[in-house]
PDB file of C-alpha atoms (C1' of nucleotides) in Angstrom:
ATOM      1  CA  MET D  10     -26.201  -9.379  -1.079  1.00 56.00           C
ATOM      2  CA  THR D  11     -22.880  -8.480  -3.180  1.00 57.00           C
ATOM      3  CA  GLY D  12     -25.593  -9.582  -6.068  1.00 65.00           C
ATOM      4  CA  ILE D  13     -23.974  -9.924  -9.914  1.00 68.00           C
ATOM      5  CA  PRO D  14     -23.022  -6.700 -11.500  1.00 75.00           C
ATOM      6  CA  THR D  15     -25.612  -5.900 -14.645  1.00 77.00           C
ATOM      7  CA  ARG D  16     -24.518  -4.078 -17.335  1.00 75.00           C
ATOM      8  CA  GLU D  17     -26.002  -0.768 -15.901  1.00 80.00           C
ATOM      9  CA  ASP D  18     -23.753  -1.345 -13.216  1.00 85.00           C
ATOM     10  CA  ASP D  19     -21.235  -0.560 -15.044  1.00 87.00           C
ATOM     11  CA  GLU D  20     -22.552   2.022 -16.541  1.00 87.00           C
ATOM     12  CA  ASN D  21     -22.749   3.849 -13.323  1.00 91.00           C
ATOM     13  CA  ALA D  22     -19.596   2.761 -11.972  1.00 93.00           C
ATOM     14  CA  ARG D  23     -17.725   3.939 -15.474  1.00 95.00           C
ATOM     15  CA  ARG D  24     -19.487   7.807 -14.524  1.00 95.00           C
ATOM     16  CA  ARG D  25     -18.649   7.989 -11.483  1.00 95.00           C
ATOM     17  CA  LEU D  26     -15.279   7.011 -12.664  1.00 96.00           C
ATOM     18  CA  GLY D  27     -15.336   9.814 -15.303  1.00 96.00           C
ATOM     19  CA  GLU D  28     -16.556  12.235 -12.390  1.00 96.00           C
ATOM     20  CA  ARG D  29     -13.637  11.473 -10.021  1.00 95.00           C
ATOM     21  CA  LEU D  30     -11.074  11.775 -13.017  1.00 96.00           C
ATOM     22  CA  ARG D  31     -12.830  15.444 -14.189  1.00 96.00           C
ATOM     23  CA  GLU D  32     -12.654  16.544 -10.533  1.00 94.00           C
ATOM     24  CA  ALA D  33      -9.003  15.514 -10.260  1.00 93.00           C
ATOM     25  CA  ARG D  34      -7.999  16.981 -13.405  1.00 94.00           C
ATOM     26  CA  LYS D  35      -9.977  20.286 -12.564  1.00 93.00           C
ATOM     27  CA  TYR D  36      -8.542  20.466  -9.106  1.00 90.00           C
ATOM     28  CA  LEU D  37      -5.138  20.715 -10.869  1.00 91.00           C
ATOM     29  CA  GLY D  38      -6.267  23.150 -13.209  1.00 92.00           C
ATOM     30  CA  LEU D  39      -5.687  21.061 -16.581  1.00 94.00           C
ATOM     31  CA  LYS D  40      -7.630  21.087 -19.934  1.00 95.00           C
ATOM     32  CA  GLN D  41      -8.747  18.083 -21.421  1.00 96.00           C
ATOM     33  CA  GLU D  42      -6.235  18.843 -24.074  1.00 96.00           C
ATOM     34  CA  GLU D  43      -3.417  18.748 -21.922  1.00 95.00           C
ATOM     35  CA  VAL D  44      -4.397  15.714 -20.335  1.00 96.00           C
ATOM     36  CA  ALA D  45      -5.400  13.695 -23.644  1.00 96.00           C
ATOM     37  CA  ALA D  46      -1.928  14.583 -25.253  1.00 95.00           C
ATOM     38  CA  TYR D  47      -0.392  13.232 -21.972  1.00 94.00           C
ATOM     39  CA  LEU D  48      -2.242   9.800 -22.635  1.00 94.00           C
ATOM     40  CA  LYS D  49      -1.411  10.156 -26.627  1.00 94.00           C
ATOM     41  CA  ILE D  50      -5.548   9.906 -26.539  1.00 95.00           C
ATOM     42  CA  GLY D  51      -7.611  12.908 -28.530  1.00 95.00           C
ATOM     43  CA  ARG D  52      -9.056  15.347 -26.762  1.00 97.00           C
ATOM     44  CA  THR D  53     -12.724  14.400 -27.310  1.00 97.00           C
ATOM     45  CA  ALA D  54     -12.205  10.685 -26.191  1.00 97.00           C
ATOM     46  CA  LEU D  55     -11.280  12.370 -22.860  1.00 98.00           C
ATOM     47  CA  THR D  56     -14.235  14.063 -22.963  1.00 98.00           C
ATOM     48  CA  ASP D  57     -16.012  10.717 -23.502  1.00 98.00           C
ATOM     49  CA  ILE D  58     -14.183   9.416 -20.684  1.00 98.00           C
ATOM     50  CA  GLU D  59     -15.296  12.130 -18.194  1.00 97.00           C
ATOM     51  CA  SER D  60     -19.041  11.755 -18.908  1.00 96.00           C
ATOM     52  CA  GLY D  61     -18.655   7.698 -18.763  1.00 96.00           C
ATOM     53  CA  GLN D  62     -19.480   7.017 -22.219  1.00 96.00           C
ATOM     54  CA  ARG D  63     -15.865   5.360 -23.161  1.00 97.00           C
ATOM     55  CA  ARG D  64     -13.976   3.071 -21.509  1.00 97.00           C
ATOM     56  CA  VAL D  65     -10.638   3.766 -19.578  1.00 97.00           C
ATOM     57  CA  GLU D  66      -8.023   1.341 -20.113  1.00 97.00           C
ATOM     58  CA  ALA D  67      -5.986  -0.067 -16.911  1.00 97.00           C
ATOM     59  CA  ILE D  68      -2.669   1.079 -18.175  1.00 96.00           C
ATOM     60  CA  GLU D  69      -4.613   4.770 -19.062  1.00 96.00           C
ATOM     61  CA  LEU D  70      -5.994   4.386 -15.384  1.00 97.00           C
ATOM     62  CA  THR D  71      -2.560   4.071 -14.108  1.00 95.00           C
ATOM     63  CA  ARG D  72      -1.259   7.019 -15.727  1.00 94.00           C
ATOM     64  CA  LEU D  73      -4.072   9.080 -14.892  1.00 95.00           C
ATOM     65  CA  ALA D  74      -3.410   8.390 -11.102  1.00 94.00           C
ATOM     66  CA  GLN D  75       0.177   9.481 -11.449  1.00 91.00           C
ATOM     67  CA  LEU D  76      -0.405  12.463 -13.243  1.00 93.00           C
ATOM     68  CA  TYR D  77      -3.280  13.532 -11.025  1.00 91.00           C
ATOM     69  CA  ARG D  78      -1.213  12.458  -8.095  1.00 85.00           C
ATOM     70  CA  GLN D  79      -4.197  10.077  -6.692  1.00 88.00           C
ATOM     71  CA  SER D  80      -4.049   6.522  -5.900  1.00 89.00           C
ATOM     72  CA  VAL D  81      -6.151   4.128  -8.441  1.00 93.00           C
ATOM     73  CA  GLY D  82      -7.851   3.042  -5.446  1.00 91.00           C
ATOM     74  CA  TYR D  83      -9.023   6.294  -5.098  1.00 90.00           C
ATOM     75  CA  LEU D  84     -10.168   6.645  -8.797  1.00 93.00           C
ATOM     76  CA  THR D  85     -11.877   3.497  -9.099  1.00 93.00           C
ATOM     77  CA  GLY D  86     -13.652   4.409  -5.751  1.00 88.00           C
ATOM     78  CA  GLU D  87     -12.035   1.157  -4.282  1.00 80.00           C
ATOM     79  CA  ASP D  88     -12.837   1.623  -1.070  1.00 63.00           C
ATOM     80  CA  GLU D  89     -15.903   4.347  -1.307  1.00 51.00           C
ATOM     81  CA  ALA D  90     -15.253   5.645   2.132  1.00 33.00           C
ATOM     82  CA  SER D  91     -11.313   5.589   2.775  1.00 33.00           C
ATOM     83  CA  ALA D  92     -10.122   7.271  -0.242  1.00 38.00           C
ATOM     84  CA  GLY D  93      -6.218   7.433  -1.561  1.00 40.00           C
ATOM     85  CA  LEU D  94      -4.653  10.844  -0.308  1.00 42.00           C
ATOM     86  CA  PRO D  95      -6.543  13.411   1.018  1.00 46.00           C
ATOM     87  CA  ILE D  96      -7.353  15.582  -1.734  1.00 44.00           C
ATOM     88  CA  ASP D  97      -5.019  18.805   0.319  1.00 47.00           C
ATOM     89  CA  VAL D  98      -2.065  16.207  -0.174  1.00 47.00           C
ATOM     90  CA  ALA D  99      -2.389  15.605  -3.462  1.00 47.00           C
ATOM     91  CA  HIS D 100      -2.268  19.261  -3.848  1.00 49.00           C
ATOM     92  CA  LEU D 101       0.514  19.431  -1.744  1.00 53.00           C
ATOM     93  CA  ALA D 102       2.438  16.781  -3.447  1.00 52.00           C
ATOM     94  CA  ARG D 103       2.049  18.852  -6.855  1.00 51.00           C
ATOM     95  CA  ARG D 104       3.609  22.391  -5.424  1.00 53.00           C
ATOM     96  CA  VAL D 105       6.299  19.717  -3.876  1.00 56.00           C
ATOM     97  CA  ALA D 106       6.967  18.439  -7.015  1.00 53.00           C
ATOM     98  CA  ASP D 107       8.710  21.125  -8.634  1.00 53.00           C
ATOM     99  CA  LEU D 108      10.670  22.194  -5.679  1.00 56.00           C
ATOM    100  CA  SER D 109      14.236  21.112  -5.672  1.00 57.00           C
ATOM    101  CA  VAL D 110      15.705  18.279  -3.732  1.00 56.00           C
ATOM    102  CA  GLU D 111      17.364  20.435  -1.315  1.00 58.00           C
ATOM    103  CA  ASP D 112      13.969  21.949  -0.330  1.00 59.00           C
ATOM    104  CA  ARG D 113      12.235  19.023  -0.510  1.00 58.00           C
ATOM    105  CA  GLU D 114      14.411  17.541   2.540  1.00 60.00           C
ATOM    106  CA  GLU D 115      14.013  20.603   4.406  1.00 63.00           C
ATOM    107  CA  LEU D 116      10.169  20.465   3.869  1.00 63.00           C
ATOM    108  CA  GLY D 117       9.893  16.487   4.972  1.00 61.00           C
ATOM    109  CA  ARG D 118      12.119  17.639   8.178  1.00 63.00           C
ATOM    110  CA  PHE D 119       9.241  20.183   8.764  1.00 64.00           C
ATOM    111  CA  ALA D 120       6.802  17.699   8.146  1.00 62.00           C
ATOM    112  CA  GLU D 121       8.412  15.119  10.634  1.00 60.00           C
ATOM    113  CA  TYR D 122       8.229  18.253  13.108  1.00 61.00           C
ATOM    114  CA  LEU D 123       4.784  18.509  12.906  1.00 59.00           C
ATOM    115  CA  ARG D 124       4.072  15.386  13.175  1.00 53.00           C
ATOM    116  CA  SER D 125       5.814  14.450  16.239  1.00 54.00           C
ATOM    117  CA  ARG D 126       4.425  17.883  17.832  1.00 54.00           C
ATOM    118  CA  SER D 127       0.964  16.784  17.269  1.00 53.00           C
ATOM    119  CA  GLY D 128       1.591  12.857  17.953  1.00 50.00           C
ATOM    120  CA  GLY D 129       0.839  11.797  14.171  1.00 42.00           C
ATOM    121  CA  GLY D 130      -3.209  11.637  14.604  1.00 41.00           C
ATOM    122  CA  ALA D 131      -5.194   9.533  12.392  1.00 38.00           C
TER     123      ALA D 131
ATOM    124  CA  MET H  26      13.994  11.974 -15.868  1.00 55.00           C
ATOM    125  CA  THR H  27      10.573  10.900 -15.454  1.00 55.00           C
ATOM    126  CA  GLY H  28      10.456  10.282 -19.338  1.00 64.00           C
ATOM    127  CA  ILE H  29       7.307  10.279 -21.232  1.00 67.00           C
ATOM    128  CA  PRO H  30       5.810   6.424 -21.660  1.00 74.00           C
ATOM    129  CA  THR H  31       6.467   5.080 -25.072  1.00 77.00           C
ATOM    130  CA  ARG H  32       4.089   2.895 -26.684  1.00 75.00           C
ATOM    131  CA  GLU H  33       6.619  -0.237 -25.757  1.00 79.00           C
ATOM    132  CA  ASP H  34       6.085   0.582 -21.671  1.00 85.00           C
ATOM    133  CA  ASP H  35       2.050   0.620 -22.625  1.00 87.00           C
ATOM    134  CA  GLU H  36       2.781  -2.878 -23.684  1.00 88.00           C
ATOM    135  CA  ASN H  37       5.234  -4.134 -21.134  1.00 92.00           C
ATOM    136  CA  ALA H  38       2.581  -2.715 -18.250  1.00 94.00           C
ATOM    137  CA  ARG H  39       0.230  -4.668 -20.065  1.00 96.00           C
ATOM    138  CA  ARG H  40       2.253  -7.541 -20.126  1.00 96.00           C
ATOM    139  CA  ARG H  41       3.207  -7.066 -16.152  1.00 96.00           C
ATOM    140  CA  LEU H  42      -0.389  -6.322 -15.487  1.00 97.00           C
ATOM    141  CA  GLY H  43      -1.829  -9.770 -16.967  1.00 97.00           C
ATOM    142  CA  GLU H  44       0.616 -11.880 -15.250  1.00 96.00           C
ATOM    143  CA  ARG H  45      -0.384 -10.581 -11.843  1.00 96.00           C
ATOM    144  CA  LEU H  46      -3.536 -11.423 -12.882  1.00 97.00           C
ATOM    145  CA  ARG H  47      -2.784 -14.692 -13.964  1.00 96.00           C
ATOM    146  CA  GLU H  48      -0.656 -15.204 -10.542  1.00 95.00           C
ATOM    147  CA  ALA H  49      -3.961 -13.736  -8.406  1.00 94.00           C
ATOM    148  CA  ARG H  50      -6.412 -16.485 -10.506  1.00 95.00           C
ATOM    149  CA  LYS H  51      -4.136 -19.465 -10.381  1.00 94.00           C
ATOM    150  CA  TYR H  52      -3.587 -18.672  -6.365  1.00 93.00           C
ATOM    151  CA  LEU H  53      -7.530 -19.255  -6.140  1.00 92.00           C
ATOM    152  CA  GLY H  54      -7.662 -22.275  -8.259  1.00 93.00           C
ATOM    153  CA  LEU H  55     -10.123 -20.696 -10.922  1.00 95.00           C
ATOM    154  CA  LYS H  56      -9.997 -21.578 -14.573  1.00 96.00           C
ATOM    155  CA  GLN H  57     -10.036 -18.795 -17.311  1.00 96.00           C
ATOM    156  CA  GLU H  58     -13.591 -19.937 -18.013  1.00 96.00           C
ATOM    157  CA  GLU H  59     -15.021 -19.170 -14.692  1.00 95.00           C
ATOM    158  CA  VAL H  60     -13.313 -16.022 -14.400  1.00 96.00           C
ATOM    159  CA  ALA H  61     -14.470 -15.093 -17.860  1.00 96.00           C
ATOM    160  CA  ALA H  62     -18.115 -16.221 -17.044  1.00 95.00           C
ATOM    161  CA  TYR H  63     -17.475 -13.582 -13.651  1.00 95.00           C
ATOM    162  CA  LEU H  64     -16.913 -10.487 -16.166  1.00 95.00           C
ATOM    163  CA  LYS H  65     -18.927 -11.869 -19.077  1.00 94.00           C
ATOM    164  CA  ILE H  66     -16.323 -12.057 -21.688  1.00 95.00           C
ATOM    165  CA  GLY H  67     -14.975 -15.077 -23.913  1.00 96.00           C
ATOM    166  CA  ARG H  68     -12.409 -17.153 -22.822  1.00 97.00           C
ATOM    167  CA  THR H  69     -10.369 -16.486 -24.794  1.00 97.00           C
ATOM    168  CA  ALA H  70     -10.657 -12.631 -24.306  1.00 97.00           C
ATOM    169  CA  LEU H  71      -9.609 -13.614 -20.678  1.00 98.00           C
ATOM    170  CA  THR H  72      -6.170 -15.636 -22.385  1.00 98.00           C
ATOM    171  CA  ASP H  73      -5.548 -12.377 -24.267  1.00 98.00           C
ATOM    172  CA  ILE H  74      -5.749 -10.474 -21.110  1.00 98.00           C
ATOM    173  CA  GLU H  75      -3.210 -12.443 -19.258  1.00 97.00           C
ATOM    174  CA  SER H  76      -0.774 -12.650 -21.879  1.00 96.00           C
ATOM    175  CA  GLY H  77      -0.996  -9.127 -22.262  1.00 96.00           C
ATOM    176  CA  GLN H  78      -2.403  -8.709 -25.951  1.00 96.00           C
ATOM    177  CA  ARG H  79      -5.878  -7.289 -24.432  1.00 97.00           C
ATOM    178  CA  ARG H  80      -6.447  -4.056 -22.875  1.00 97.00           C
ATOM    179  CA  VAL H  81      -8.154  -4.410 -19.357  1.00 97.00           C
ATOM    180  CA  GLU H  82     -10.804  -1.561 -18.661  1.00 97.00           C
ATOM    181  CA  ALA H  83     -11.106   0.246 -15.436  1.00 97.00           C
ATOM    182  CA  ILE H  84     -14.066  -1.640 -14.419  1.00 96.00           C
ATOM    183  CA  GLU H  85     -13.023  -5.063 -15.451  1.00 96.00           C
ATOM    184  CA  LEU H  86     -10.063  -4.162 -13.138  1.00 97.00           C
ATOM    185  CA  THR H  87     -11.861  -3.386 -10.315  1.00 95.00           C
ATOM    186  CA  ARG H  88     -14.026  -6.625 -10.787  1.00 95.00           C
ATOM    187  CA  LEU H  89     -11.573  -8.947 -10.607  1.00 95.00           C
ATOM    188  CA  ALA H  90      -9.681  -7.384  -7.319  1.00 94.00           C
ATOM    189  CA  GLN H  91     -13.213  -7.858  -5.884  1.00 92.00           C
ATOM    190  CA  LEU H  92     -13.395 -11.526  -7.053  1.00 94.00           C
ATOM    191  CA  TYR H  93      -9.052 -12.159  -6.530  1.00 91.00           C
ATOM    192  CA  ARG H  94      -9.487 -10.367  -3.209  1.00 88.00           C
ATOM    193  CA  GLN H  95      -6.854  -7.967  -4.194  1.00 89.00           C
ATOM    194  CA  SER H  96      -6.364  -4.054  -4.591  1.00 89.00           C
ATOM    195  CA  VAL H  97      -6.769  -2.480  -7.542  1.00 93.00           C
ATOM    196  CA  GLY H  98      -3.381  -0.568  -6.658  1.00 91.00           C
ATOM    197  CA  TYR H  99      -1.255  -4.142  -6.693  1.00 92.00           C
ATOM    198  CA  LEU H 100      -2.936  -5.413  -9.416  1.00 94.00           C
ATOM    199  CA  THR H 101      -1.966  -2.614 -11.517  1.00 93.00           C
ATOM    200  CA  GLY H 102       1.792  -2.255  -9.736  1.00 89.00           C
ATOM    201  CA  GLU H 103       1.149   1.044  -8.630  1.00 82.00           C
ATOM    202  CA  ASP H 104       4.429   1.289  -5.845  1.00 67.00           C
ATOM    203  CA  GLU H 105       6.371   0.572  -9.325  1.00 59.00           C
ATOM    204  CA  ALA H 106       4.227   3.480 -11.147  1.00 45.00           C
ATOM    205  CA  SER H 107       4.420   5.542  -8.328  1.00 47.00           C
ATOM    206  CA  ALA H 108       7.829   5.817  -9.174  1.00 44.00           C
ATOM    207  CA  GLY H 109       6.637   8.584 -11.502  1.00 43.00           C
ATOM    208  CA  LEU H 110       6.990  10.504  -8.921  1.00 44.00           C
ATOM    209  CA  PRO H 111      10.369  11.555  -7.741  1.00 45.00           C
ATOM    210  CA  ILE H 112      10.944   9.574  -4.655  1.00 43.00           C
ATOM    211  CA  ASP H 113      11.035  11.881  -1.771  1.00 47.00           C
ATOM    212  CA  VAL H 114       8.048  13.051  -3.011  1.00 48.00           C
ATOM    213  CA  ALA H 115       5.835   9.942  -2.631  1.00 48.00           C
ATOM    214  CA  HIS H 116       7.412   9.513   0.584  1.00 51.00           C
ATOM    215  CA  LEU H 117       6.550  12.661   1.620  1.00 53.00           C
ATOM    216  CA  ALA H 118       3.059  12.562   0.446  1.00 53.00           C
ATOM    217  CA  ARG H 119       2.863   9.417   2.417  1.00 51.00           C
ATOM    218  CA  ARG H 120       4.513  10.989   5.720  1.00 52.00           C
ATOM    219  CA  VAL H 121       1.851  13.949   5.212  1.00 55.00           C
ATOM    220  CA  ALA H 122      -1.141  11.682   5.108  1.00 52.00           C
ATOM    221  CA  ASP H 123      -2.087  11.331   8.543  1.00 52.00           C
ATOM    222  CA  LEU H 124      -1.082  14.680   9.612  1.00 54.00           C
ATOM    223  CA  SER H 125      -4.120  17.148  10.774  1.00 56.00           C
ATOM    224  CA  VAL H 126      -5.794  19.544   8.204  1.00 54.00           C
ATOM    225  CA  GLU H 127      -4.207  22.289  10.405  1.00 57.00           C
ATOM    226  CA  ASP H 128      -0.949  20.876   9.836  1.00 58.00           C
ATOM    227  CA  ARG H 129      -0.988  20.329   6.147  1.00 57.00           C
ATOM    228  CA  GLU H 130      -2.009  23.496   5.386  1.00 58.00           C
ATOM    229  CA  GLU H 131       0.997  25.162   7.592  1.00 62.00           C
ATOM    230  CA  LEU H 132       2.947  22.482   5.489  1.00 62.00           C
ATOM    231  CA  GLY H 133       1.603  24.115   2.808  1.00 61.00           C
ATOM    232  CA  ARG H 134       2.247  27.370   3.574  1.00 61.00           C
ATOM    233  CA  PHE H 135       6.099  26.414   4.343  1.00 62.00           C
ATOM    234  CA  ALA H 136       6.252  24.539   0.687  1.00 60.00           C
ATOM    235  CA  GLU H 137       5.337  28.079  -0.994  1.00 58.00           C
ATOM    236  CA  TYR H 138       7.668  29.740   1.006  1.00 59.00           C
ATOM    237  CA  LEU H 139      10.054  27.492  -0.118  1.00 57.00           C
ATOM    238  CA  ARG H 140       9.057  27.669  -3.742  1.00 50.00           C
ATOM    239  CA  SER H 141       9.029  31.307  -3.562  1.00 51.00           C
ATOM    240  CA  ARG H 142      12.032  31.532  -2.180  1.00 51.00           C
ATOM    241  CA  SER H 143      14.020  29.623  -4.979  1.00 51.00           C
ATOM    242  CA  GLY H 144      11.939  30.908  -7.641  1.00 47.00           C
ATOM    243  CA  GLY H 145      10.006  27.991  -8.835  1.00 40.00           C
ATOM    244  CA  GLY H 146      12.801  25.385  -9.761  1.00 39.00           C
ATOM    245  CA  ALA H 147      12.151  22.544 -12.170  1.00 36.00           C
TER     246      ALA H 147
ATOM    247  C1'  DC C  22       0.509 -43.588 -22.697  1.00 50.30           C
ATOM    248  C1'  DT C  23      -4.320 -42.153 -23.823  1.00 50.30           C
ATOM    249  C1'  DA C  24      -7.966 -39.537 -22.749  1.00 50.30           C
ATOM    250  C1'  DT C  25      -9.548 -35.278 -21.349  1.00 50.30           C
ATOM    251  C1'  DA C  26      -9.272 -30.806 -19.047  1.00 50.30           C
ATOM    252  C1'  DA C  27      -7.221 -26.129 -19.523  1.00 50.30           C
ATOM    253  C1'  DT C  28      -5.152 -23.165 -22.219  1.00 50.30           C
ATOM    254  C1'  DG C  29      -3.159 -20.962 -26.514  1.00 50.30           C
ATOM    255  C1'  DT C  30      -3.822 -19.129 -31.484  1.00 50.30           C
ATOM    256  C1'  DC C  31      -6.141 -17.258 -35.406  1.00 50.30           C
ATOM    257  C1'  DG C  32      -9.480 -15.123 -38.796  1.00 50.30           C
ATOM    258  C1'  DG C  33     -12.872 -12.601 -39.787  1.00 50.30           C
ATOM    259  C1'  DA C  34     -17.692 -10.509 -38.113  1.00 50.30           C
ATOM    260  C1'  DT C  35     -19.157  -7.384 -34.703  1.00 50.30           C
ATOM    261  C1'  DT C  36     -18.281  -3.553 -31.739  1.00 50.30           C
ATOM    262  C1'  DA C  37     -15.312   0.631 -29.634  1.00 50.30           C
ATOM    263  C1'  DT C  38     -12.742   3.986 -30.867  1.00 50.30           C
ATOM    264  C1'  DC C  39     -10.916   8.149 -33.109  1.00 50.30           C
ATOM    265  C1'  DC C  40     -10.944  12.370 -34.817  1.00 50.30           C
ATOM    266  C1'  DG C  41     -11.791  16.109 -37.103  1.00 50.30           C
ATOM    267  C1'  DA C  42     -16.358  19.863 -38.105  1.00 50.30           C
ATOM    268  C1'  DC C  43     -19.383  22.104 -35.815  1.00 50.30           C
ATOM    269  C1'  DA C  44     -22.223  23.775 -31.465  1.00 50.30           C
ATOM    270  C1'  DT C  45     -22.302  24.584 -27.159  1.00 50.30           C
ATOM    271  C1'  DT C  46     -20.846  26.832 -22.759  1.00 50.30           C
ATOM    272  C1'  DA C  47     -17.182  29.056 -19.515  1.00 50.30           C
ATOM    273  C1'  DT C  48     -14.560  32.948 -18.960  1.00 50.30           C
ATOM    274  C1'  DA C  49     -11.476  37.508 -19.115  1.00 50.30           C
ATOM    275  C1'  DG C  50     -11.882  41.784 -20.539  1.00 50.30           C
ATOM    276  C1'  DA C  51     -13.804  46.788 -22.547  1.00 50.30           C
TER     277       DA C  51
ATOM    278  C1'  DT T  21     -23.821  44.173 -20.579  1.00 50.30           C
ATOM    279  C1'  DC T  22     -21.604  42.556 -24.806  1.00 50.30           C
ATOM    280  C1'  DT T  23     -17.773  40.485 -27.543  1.00 50.30           C
ATOM    281  C1'  DA T  24     -14.026  37.562 -28.211  1.00 50.30           C
ATOM    282  C1'  DT T  25     -11.865  33.882 -26.857  1.00 50.30           C
ATOM    283  C1'  DA T  26     -10.949  29.748 -24.903  1.00 50.30           C
ATOM    284  C1'  DA T  27     -12.816  25.142 -23.242  1.00 50.30           C
ATOM    285  C1'  DT T  28     -15.617  21.492 -23.333  1.00 50.30           C
ATOM    286  C1'  DG T  29     -19.599  19.006 -25.331  1.00 50.30           C
ATOM    287  C1'  DT T  30     -21.588  16.436 -29.745  1.00 50.30           C
ATOM    288  C1'  DC T  31     -21.618  13.747 -33.888  1.00 50.30           C
ATOM    289  C1'  DG T  32     -20.666  10.781 -38.038  1.00 50.30           C
ATOM    290  C1'  DG T  33     -18.362   8.098 -40.752  1.00 50.30           C
ATOM    291  C1'  DA T  34     -13.114   6.322 -41.369  1.00 50.30           C
ATOM    292  C1'  DT T  35      -9.996   3.471 -38.045  1.00 50.30           C
ATOM    293  C1'  DA T  36      -8.865  -0.141 -34.908  1.00 50.30           C
ATOM    294  C1'  DA T  37      -9.480  -3.234 -31.286  1.00 50.30           C
ATOM    295  C1'  DT T  38     -12.737  -7.054 -29.487  1.00 50.30           C
ATOM    296  C1'  DC T  39     -15.479 -10.974 -29.934  1.00 50.30           C
ATOM    297  C1'  DC T  40     -15.720 -15.854 -30.689  1.00 50.30           C
ATOM    298  C1'  DG T  41     -16.082 -20.281 -32.663  1.00 50.30           C
ATOM    299  C1'  DA T  42     -12.750 -23.930 -34.486  1.00 50.30           C
ATOM    300  C1'  DC T  43      -8.801 -26.070 -34.215  1.00 50.30           C
ATOM    301  C1'  DA T  44      -4.061 -26.708 -32.160  1.00 50.30           C
ATOM    302  C1'  DT T  45      -1.052 -27.270 -28.288  1.00 50.30           C
ATOM    303  C1'  DT T  46      -0.056 -28.546 -23.371  1.00 50.30           C
ATOM    304  C1'  DA T  47      -1.060 -30.039 -18.685  1.00 50.30           C
ATOM    305  C1'  DT T  48      -2.498 -33.239 -15.560  1.00 50.30           C
ATOM    306  C1'  DA T  49      -4.992 -37.643 -14.012  1.00 50.30           C
ATOM    307  C1'  DG T  50      -5.519 -42.383 -13.815  1.00 50.30           C
TER     308       DG T  50
END
DNA sequence: CTATAATGTCGGATTATCCGACATTATAGA
DNA sequence: TCTATAATGTCGGATAATCCGACATTATAG
């Protein structure tokens, strides 16, 4: 078990990373062009990233995790099973991001209420 | 706030990543040569990585996280990075993460209500 | 202090990236 | 459906990063 990673393992891992990055982007309804501009890379570079043809730098990865509201662990498939935030939570976070501070606080209180009501499940 | 990352931010982030990687390696008492062999890169390449002079690929990062028995989130300083989000949003996302799906949906609808009420700020 | 291991530095060969032009595919509207 | 346009994909060559060995410097043991 835990064999030494081969070059092909790398390619597979890169492809899966690219797929997750693409999924996350489309989920937020962003264009390659927009994300590429955010990362300050060319659009075709993002095409290559999402198809696993270009390496992703660690810093780029953290920036993407922020933009996509996902943990870097999820994007890298760190724990194939237990992901970072559930996708609907990420969606919520995005919608919440441009609410006013007061509204966010009110939403937080409501979240607390829901949590206490159902006893904070797993 | 939440300014666009500059080139210098990248360099700083890379340096900090390198420092954490070096710390993790020394903690395990490994030599650069051993880790480099594990990653199948030259020893001097690891020297450059740990001093922030060479980029770290996402795949390399996950391999190092395994070898060093750390999360990629720790190595990238994810907590530090999620300061990119407004603090209360990150906090909310965390609290929301273990609510049930139904509660999350209800919370999402409430967020929509708040949004429409104040006309989608920011 | 000396011997040796470990790490750091540098230059140029090697390899990956970048980016624009063009091709292909998805999407919206008549 | 057909068409216009947006979005994404592909490719080649200019550009930039990496790689790696030789040598320098620093840490550690004895």
